[in-house]
């Protein structure tokens, strides 16, 4: 009997061929797909291959340490500090302070490690403040460097949280309620009898409407030949043996050339070496606020390099060498670094012509840090000599530096 005719649905088989291969792949059968039937993978929910115990352990350790600190810090009963107040002011003894004090009394533990790994900790330990205060300063400095935010400035914090506030000017001209000039702050007329020149005024003014401002971040930096033989470190509060005296010589020489100068002799290292840049930041801001005519701002330092690198014979006389340090914007924003570099190039050019060989190396050191040079154009850090130079060698170098700066001002090669 003949079978009845039935229509068959044609099936198309697709074969994936890879050119250049003479042999069939091992999974060639699984590559055959029936036309019209989509290939679907079974649903596989996301499941970690293994539990990240290392990360969980680190998180738990950090949270546990934070909890121990917070739960053991005594409650504050006195007046609350403002958010813009100075960070790290010691009030009551906390759990962290007590343990740090124990480690401090045992020289074989934490303090010896810090002395080897962080030489600055040894210097700050010798101050009158507690050791825990300096540890908190290290932490706050690190947080400020990582975040790029001034943690003691309420304005900066709000600008980060509310970006629109950065577009609002801090002051608007013509909308002031004062019909007369603001009274002169008493701090501006403070006196320290140990300071050199200008009757010991902390803010020494030579001339009216100063064009050059001078301050010293590391105000205790001194010079070994001028210190007693038993001095443990090249730091001193005898201002006649420190960079404060060098800054005063520079102010005098500039004023003798007809340039009005203001020198801030504020002790920016009064709370130790680590917080000095935070202190000098506010000093420089006050200087620019009180003296808006300043267009060149100089931070005077001395280096720790060997004597042969910081000394040269200029015109037959031993003279301290000079290095101009310019901060950049590699780590933190610095809108004025191009203008600062241009000013440094002009000063270095005049120094080469006035005193050949007085510059250390190329004369200009570009660094990734800002050193408070983000405050205004024309802001430089100048290293004059080193710790092993004599005060006479510093005096000769300052005289040549004043000549170079006066020529820059004469040729109007500074930011206006």
Coordinates of C-alpha atoms in Angstrom, one line a residue:
X1 CA 0.0 0.0 0.0
X2 CA 1.3 3.4 -0.9
X3 CA 2.0 5.8 1.9
X4 CA 0.1 9.1 2.0
X5 CA 2.1 12.2 1.0
X6 CA 3.0 14.6 3.9
X7 CA 4.6 18.0 3.6
X8 CA 7.9 18.2 5.4
X9 CA 9.2 21.4 7.0
X10 CA 12.6 22.1 5.6
X11 CA 15.4 22.5 8.1
X12 CA 18.5 24.6 7.4
X13 CA 21.7 23.7 9.1
X14 CA 24.3 26.5 9.5
X15 CA 27.9 25.4 9.7
X16 CA 30.4 27.9 11.0
X17 CA 33.6 27.6 9.1
X18 CA 36.9 29.2 10.3
X19 CA 39.2 29.8 7.4
X20 CA 42.8 28.8 7.7
X21 CA 42.1 25.7 9.8
X22 CA 42.5 22.3 8.2
X23 CA 41.2 20.3 11.1
X24 CA 37.7 20.5 12.7
X25 CA 37.5 22.0 16.1
X26 CA 36.7 19.6 18.9
X27 CA 33.4 21.3 19.6
X28 CA 32.2 21.4 16.0
X29 CA 29.0 19.5 16.8
X30 CA 27.9 22.1 19.4
X31 CA 28.4 24.9 16.8
X32 CA 25.6 23.5 14.6
X33 CA 22.5 25.6 15.1
X34 CA 19.1 24.8 13.9
X35 CA 17.5 27.6 11.9
X36 CA 14.7 29.4 13.6
X37 CA 15.5 28.3 17.1
X38 CA 17.5 30.9 19.0
X39 CA 20.3 29.8 21.2
X40 CA 19.5 30.6 24.8
X41 CA 21.9 30.2 27.7
X42 CA 20.4 29.0 31.0
X43 CA 19.9 31.7 33.6
X44 CA 22.9 32.0 35.9
X45 CA 22.5 34.3 38.9
X46 CA 25.5 36.3 40.0
X47 CA 27.3 34.6 42.8
X48 CA 30.8 35.3 44.0
X49 CA 33.2 32.6 43.5
X50 CA 34.4 33.0 47.0
X51 CA 33.8 35.3 50.0
X52 CA 36.4 38.2 50.1
X53 CA 37.5 37.5 53.7
X54 CA 40.5 39.8 53.4
X55 CA 38.5 42.9 52.5
X56 CA 35.9 42.1 55.1
X57 CA 38.5 41.7 57.7
X58 CA 40.1 45.0 56.8
X59 CA 36.8 46.8 56.9
X60 CA 35.9 45.2 60.2
X61 CA 39.3 46.2 61.7
X62 CA 38.9 49.8 60.6
X63 CA 35.4 50.0 61.9
X64 CA 36.4 48.4 65.2
X65 CA 39.3 50.8 65.7
X66 CA 37.1 53.8 64.9
X67 CA 34.5 52.5 67.4
X68 CA 37.0 52.1 70.1
X69 CA 38.3 55.6 69.6
X70 CA 34.8 57.2 69.5
X71 CA 33.4 55.3 72.4
X72 CA 36.4 56.0 74.7
X73 CA 36.8 59.7 73.9
X74 CA 35.2 61.6 76.9
X75 CA 32.2 63.9 76.2
X76 CA 33.0 67.6 75.7
X77 CA 31.4 69.7 78.4
X78 CA 33.0 73.1 77.7
X79 CA 32.3 75.5 74.8
X80 CA 32.3 73.9 71.4
X81 CA 35.0 74.7 69.0
X82 CA 33.9 76.3 65.7
X83 CA 34.4 74.3 62.5
X84 CA 36.8 76.9 61.3
X85 CA 38.9 76.7 64.4
X86 CA 42.4 75.3 64.5
X87 CA 42.4 71.5 64.1
X88 CA 44.1 69.6 66.8
X89 CA 43.9 71.8 69.9
X90 CA 44.3 69.6 72.9
X91 CA 41.4 69.8 75.4
X92 CA 40.8 66.6 77.5
X93 CA 42.7 63.4 77.6
X94 CA 41.3 60.8 75.2
X95 CA 41.9 57.2 74.7
X96 CA 44.3 57.9 71.9
X97 CA 46.3 60.5 73.9
X98 CA 46.7 58.1 76.8
X99 CA 48.0 55.3 74.7
X100 CA 50.3 57.6 72.8
X101 CA 51.7 58.9 76.1
X102 CA 52.4 55.3 77.1
X103 CA 54.2 54.7 73.8
X104 CA 56.2 57.9 74.3
X105 CA 57.5 56.8 77.7
X106 CA 58.8 53.6 76.2
X107 CA 61.5 54.5 73.7
X108 CA 61.8 51.0 72.2
X109 CA 58.3 51.1 70.6
X110 CA 56.4 53.7 68.5
X111 CA 58.7 56.7 69.2
X112 CA 61.8 55.0 67.9
X113 CA 60.0 53.9 64.7
X114 CA 58.8 57.4 64.1
X115 CA 62.3 58.9 64.7
X116 CA 63.7 56.6 62.0
X117 CA 60.8 56.8 59.5
X118 CA 59.7 60.4 60.2
X119 CA 62.6 62.6 61.3
X120 CA 60.2 65.5 61.7
X121 CA 58.5 63.7 64.6
X122 CA 61.7 64.0 66.6
X123 CA 61.8 67.7 66.2
X124 CA 58.1 68.2 67.0
X125 CA 58.5 66.0 70.1
X126 CA 60.9 68.5 71.6
X127 CA 58.2 71.2 71.7
X128 CA 56.1 72.0 74.7
X129 CA 52.9 70.6 73.3
X130 CA 51.8 67.1 73.7
X131 CA 53.0 64.4 71.4
X132 CA 49.5 63.3 70.5
X133 CA 48.8 66.8 69.2
X134 CA 51.5 66.3 66.5
X135 CA 50.1 62.9 65.6
X136 CA 46.7 64.5 65.0
X137 CA 48.5 67.2 62.9
X138 CA 50.1 64.6 60.7
X139 CA 46.7 63.0 60.2
X140 CA 45.0 66.3 59.3
X141 CA 47.8 67.3 57.0
X142 CA 47.5 64.0 55.2
X143 CA 43.7 64.3 54.8
X144 CA 44.1 67.9 53.5
X145 CA 46.7 66.7 50.9
X146 CA 44.6 63.8 49.8
X147 CA 41.3 65.6 49.6
X148 CA 42.6 69.0 48.4
X149 CA 40.2 70.7 50.8
X150 CA 41.2 73.2 53.5
X151 CA 39.5 71.3 56.4
X152 CA 39.7 74.4 58.7
X153 CA 37.9 76.6 56.2
X154 CA 34.1 76.4 56.3
X155 CA 33.8 78.3 53.0
X156 CA 35.9 75.6 51.2
X157 CA 34.0 72.8 52.7
X158 CA 30.6 74.3 51.6
X159 CA 32.0 74.9 48.1
X160 CA 32.8 71.3 47.8
X161 CA 29.3 70.2 49.0
X162 CA 27.4 72.9 47.1
X163 CA 29.4 73.6 43.9
X164 CA 27.2 76.6 43.0
X165 CA 28.7 78.5 46.0
X166 CA 32.1 78.6 44.2
X167 CA 30.6 80.9 41.7
X168 CA 29.5 83.4 44.3
X169 CA 32.2 86.1 45.1
X170 CA 33.3 86.3 48.7
X171 CA 32.8 90.1 48.6
X172 CA 31.0 92.4 46.3
X173 CA 32.4 95.8 45.6
X174 CA 30.2 98.7 46.4
X175 CA 28.0 96.8 48.8
X176 CA 29.9 97.5 52.0
X177 CA 28.2 98.9 55.1
X178 CA 31.4 100.8 56.2
X179 CA 31.5 104.4 55.1
X180 CA 35.0 104.8 56.6
X181 CA 38.1 102.6 56.3
X182 CA 38.2 99.7 58.7
X183 CA 40.2 100.3 61.9
X184 CA 43.8 99.0 62.0
X185 CA 43.9 95.7 63.8
X186 CA 45.8 95.7 67.1
X187 CA 47.7 92.6 66.0
X188 CA 49.2 94.6 63.2
X189 CA 51.0 96.9 65.7
X190 CA 52.1 94.1 68.0
X191 CA 55.7 94.3 69.3
X192 CA 58.3 91.7 70.2
X193 CA 61.4 93.3 71.7
X194 CA 63.6 90.4 70.5
X195 CA 62.9 91.1 66.8
X196 CA 65.5 92.9 64.8
X197 CA 64.8 96.4 63.5
X198 CA 61.7 98.6 63.3
X199 CA 61.5 98.8 67.1
X200 CA 60.6 95.1 67.3
X201 CA 57.3 95.4 65.4
X202 CA 56.0 92.0 64.3
X203 CA 54.7 93.5 61.1
X204 CA 57.6 95.7 60.0
X205 CA 56.7 98.3 57.5
X206 CA 59.3 100.1 55.5
X207 CA 57.6 102.7 53.3
X208 CA 53.9 103.2 52.4
X209 CA 51.9 100.9 50.1
X210 CA 54.5 98.1 50.1
X211 CA 55.1 96.4 46.8
X212 CA 57.0 93.4 48.3
X213 CA 55.9 91.2 51.2
X214 CA 58.2 88.9 53.1
X215 CA 57.4 86.2 55.6
X216 CA 59.1 83.0 57.0
X217 CA 57.2 79.7 57.2
X218 CA 60.1 78.0 59.1
X219 CA 60.8 80.9 61.3
X220 CA 63.1 78.9 63.6
X221 CA 65.5 77.8 60.9
X222 CA 68.9 78.9 62.1
X223 CA 72.6 78.5 61.1
X224 CA 75.1 76.2 62.8
X225 CA 78.0 78.7 63.0
X226 CA 75.8 81.1 64.9
X227 CA 74.4 78.6 67.4
X228 CA 76.0 77.3 70.6
X229 CA 78.1 74.2 70.2
X230 CA 75.7 72.1 72.3
X231 CA 72.7 72.9 70.1
X232 CA 70.9 69.6 69.2
X233 CA 69.2 71.0 66.0
X234 CA 69.8 74.0 63.7
X235 CA 66.6 75.7 65.0
X236 CA 66.4 78.6 67.4
X237 CA 64.1 81.3 68.7
X238 CA 66.9 83.8 68.9
X239 CA 65.7 85.7 65.8
X240 CA 69.1 87.3 65.1
X241 CA 70.4 83.8 64.2
X242 CA 67.5 82.7 62.1
X243 CA 65.9 83.3 58.7
X244 CA 63.9 86.1 60.3
X245 CA 67.1 88.1 60.4
X246 CA 67.8 87.2 56.8
X247 CA 64.3 88.4 55.8
X248 CA 64.9 91.7 57.6
X249 CA 68.2 92.3 55.8
X250 CA 66.3 91.7 52.5
X251 CA 63.6 94.2 53.5
X252 CA 66.3 96.8 54.4
X253 CA 68.2 96.4 51.2
X254 CA 65.0 96.7 49.1
X255 CA 63.9 99.7 51.0
X256 CA 67.3 101.3 50.5
X257 CA 66.7 101.0 46.8
X258 CA 63.4 102.9 47.0
X259 CA 61.0 99.9 47.3
X260 CA 58.4 99.8 50.0
X261 CA 58.4 96.5 51.9
X262 CA 56.5 94.8 54.6
X263 CA 58.0 91.9 56.6
X264 CA 55.8 89.6 58.7
X265 CA 57.9 88.3 61.7
X266 CA 55.0 86.1 62.9
X267 CA 56.4 82.9 64.5
X268 CA 54.8 80.3 62.2
X269 CA 56.7 77.5 64.0
X270 CA 55.3 78.3 67.5
X271 CA 53.3 75.1 67.4
X272 CA 55.9 72.9 65.8
X273 CA 57.4 72.2 62.4
X274 CA 54.6 70.1 61.0
X275 CA 51.8 72.7 61.3
X276 CA 54.0 75.6 60.2
X277 CA 52.7 75.7 56.6
X278 CA 49.1 75.8 58.0
X279 CA 50.2 78.8 60.2
X280 CA 52.0 80.6 57.4
X281 CA 49.0 80.1 55.1
X282 CA 47.0 82.3 57.4
X283 CA 50.0 84.7 57.9
X284 CA 50.3 85.2 54.1
X285 CA 46.5 85.7 53.8
X286 CA 46.6 88.4 56.4
X287 CA 49.5 90.0 54.7
X288 CA 47.7 90.2 51.4
X289 CA 44.5 91.4 53.1
X290 CA 46.2 94.1 55.2
X291 CA 48.5 95.2 52.4
X292 CA 46.7 94.9 49.0
X293 CA 49.4 96.8 47.2
X294 CA 51.8 93.8 47.6
X295 CA 52.5 92.1 44.2
X296 CA 55.6 90.1 45.1
X297 CA 55.3 87.7 48.1
X298 CA 58.5 85.9 49.2
X299 CA 58.8 83.1 51.7
X300 CA 62.4 83.0 53.0
X301 CA 64.0 79.7 53.9
X302 CA 67.4 78.0 54.2
X303 CA 68.2 74.5 53.0
X304 CA 69.7 71.4 54.7
X305 CA 72.2 70.7 51.9
X306 CA 76.0 70.3 52.5
X307 CA 78.1 73.4 52.7
X308 CA 79.8 72.9 49.3
X309 CA 76.4 72.9 47.6
X310 CA 75.2 76.1 49.3
X311 CA 78.4 78.2 49.1
X312 CA 80.1 80.0 46.2
X313 CA 82.9 82.5 45.8
X314 CA 81.3 85.6 44.3
X315 CA 83.6 88.6 43.5
X316 CA 86.2 87.0 45.8
X317 CA 83.9 86.7 48.8
X318 CA 82.2 83.5 50.1
X319 CA 78.5 83.9 49.5
X320 CA 75.5 81.7 50.2
X321 CA 73.9 80.3 47.1
X322 CA 70.2 81.0 46.2
X323 CA 67.5 78.6 45.0
X324 CA 64.1 79.7 43.7
X325 CA 61.4 77.1 44.5
X326 CA 58.2 77.2 42.4
X327 CA 55.2 75.0 43.2
X328 CA 53.1 73.5 40.5
X329 CA 49.6 72.0 40.2
X330 CA 50.5 68.4 39.9
X331 CA 49.0 67.4 43.2
X332 CA 46.7 70.3 44.1
X333 CA 45.2 73.2 42.1
X334 CA 47.5 76.2 41.8
X335 CA 46.2 78.7 39.3
X336 CA 49.2 81.0 39.5
X337 CA 52.1 78.7 39.0
X338 CA 52.8 79.9 35.4
X339 CA 53.1 83.5 36.7
X340 CA 55.2 82.5 39.6
X341 CA 57.6 80.6 37.3
X342 CA 57.8 83.6 35.0
X343 CA 58.8 85.8 37.9
X344 CA 61.4 83.2 39.1
X345 CA 62.9 83.2 35.6
X346 CA 63.3 87.0 35.6
X347 CA 64.9 87.0 39.0
X348 CA 67.3 84.1 38.1
X349 CA 68.3 86.0 34.9
X350 CA 69.3 89.1 36.8
X351 CA 71.1 87.1 39.5
X352 CA 73.2 85.4 36.8
X353 CA 74.3 88.8 35.5
X354 CA 74.8 90.4 38.9
X355 CA 76.6 87.5 40.6
X356 CA 77.6 84.6 38.3
X357 CA 77.6 81.3 40.2
X358 CA 75.3 82.4 43.0
X359 CA 72.4 80.1 41.9
X360 CA 72.2 76.5 43.0
X361 CA 72.2 74.4 39.8
X362 CA 69.8 75.9 37.3
X363 CA 68.5 78.3 40.0
X364 CA 64.9 77.2 39.8
X365 CA 63.4 74.1 41.4
X366 CA 60.0 73.0 40.2
X367 CA 58.2 70.9 42.8
X368 CA 54.8 69.2 42.8
X369 CA 53.8 70.9 46.0
X370 CA 52.2 74.3 46.3
X371 CA 53.9 75.8 49.4
X372 CA 51.0 78.3 49.8
X373 CA 51.9 79.7 46.3
X374 CA 48.2 79.3 45.3
X375 CA 47.3 82.5 47.2
X376 CA 48.5 85.1 44.7
X377 CA 50.6 85.6 41.5
X378 CA 54.1 86.5 42.2
X379 CA 54.5 84.2 45.2
X380 CA 57.9 82.4 45.5
X381 CA 59.8 80.4 48.0
X382 CA 63.5 81.3 48.2
X383 CA 66.2 79.3 49.8
X384 CA 69.2 81.4 50.8
X385 CA 72.1 79.2 51.8
X386 CA 71.9 76.3 54.2
X387 CA 72.3 75.4 57.8
X388 CA 76.1 75.4 57.6
X389 CA 76.5 78.9 56.1
X390 CA 77.5 81.8 58.3
X391 CA 75.4 84.9 58.8
X392 CA 78.0 87.0 56.8
X393 CA 77.6 84.7 53.8
X394 CA 73.8 85.1 54.1
X395 CA 74.2 88.9 54.2
X396 CA 76.2 88.9 51.0
X397 CA 73.6 86.8 49.2
X398 CA 70.7 88.9 50.4
X399 CA 72.4 92.0 49.0
X400 CA 72.7 90.4 45.5
X401 CA 69.1 89.1 45.7
X402 CA 67.8 92.6 46.5
X403 CA 69.6 94.0 43.4
X404 CA 68.0 91.4 41.2
X405 CA 64.5 92.0 42.6
X406 CA 64.9 95.8 42.3
X407 CA 65.8 95.3 38.6
X408 CA 62.7 93.1 38.1
X409 CA 60.6 95.9 39.6
X410 CA 62.3 98.5 37.6
X411 CA 61.6 96.6 34.3
X412 CA 58.0 95.8 35.6
X413 CA 58.6 92.1 35.1
X414 CA 56.3 91.1 38.0
X415 CA 52.6 90.2 38.0
X416 CA 50.5 93.3 38.3

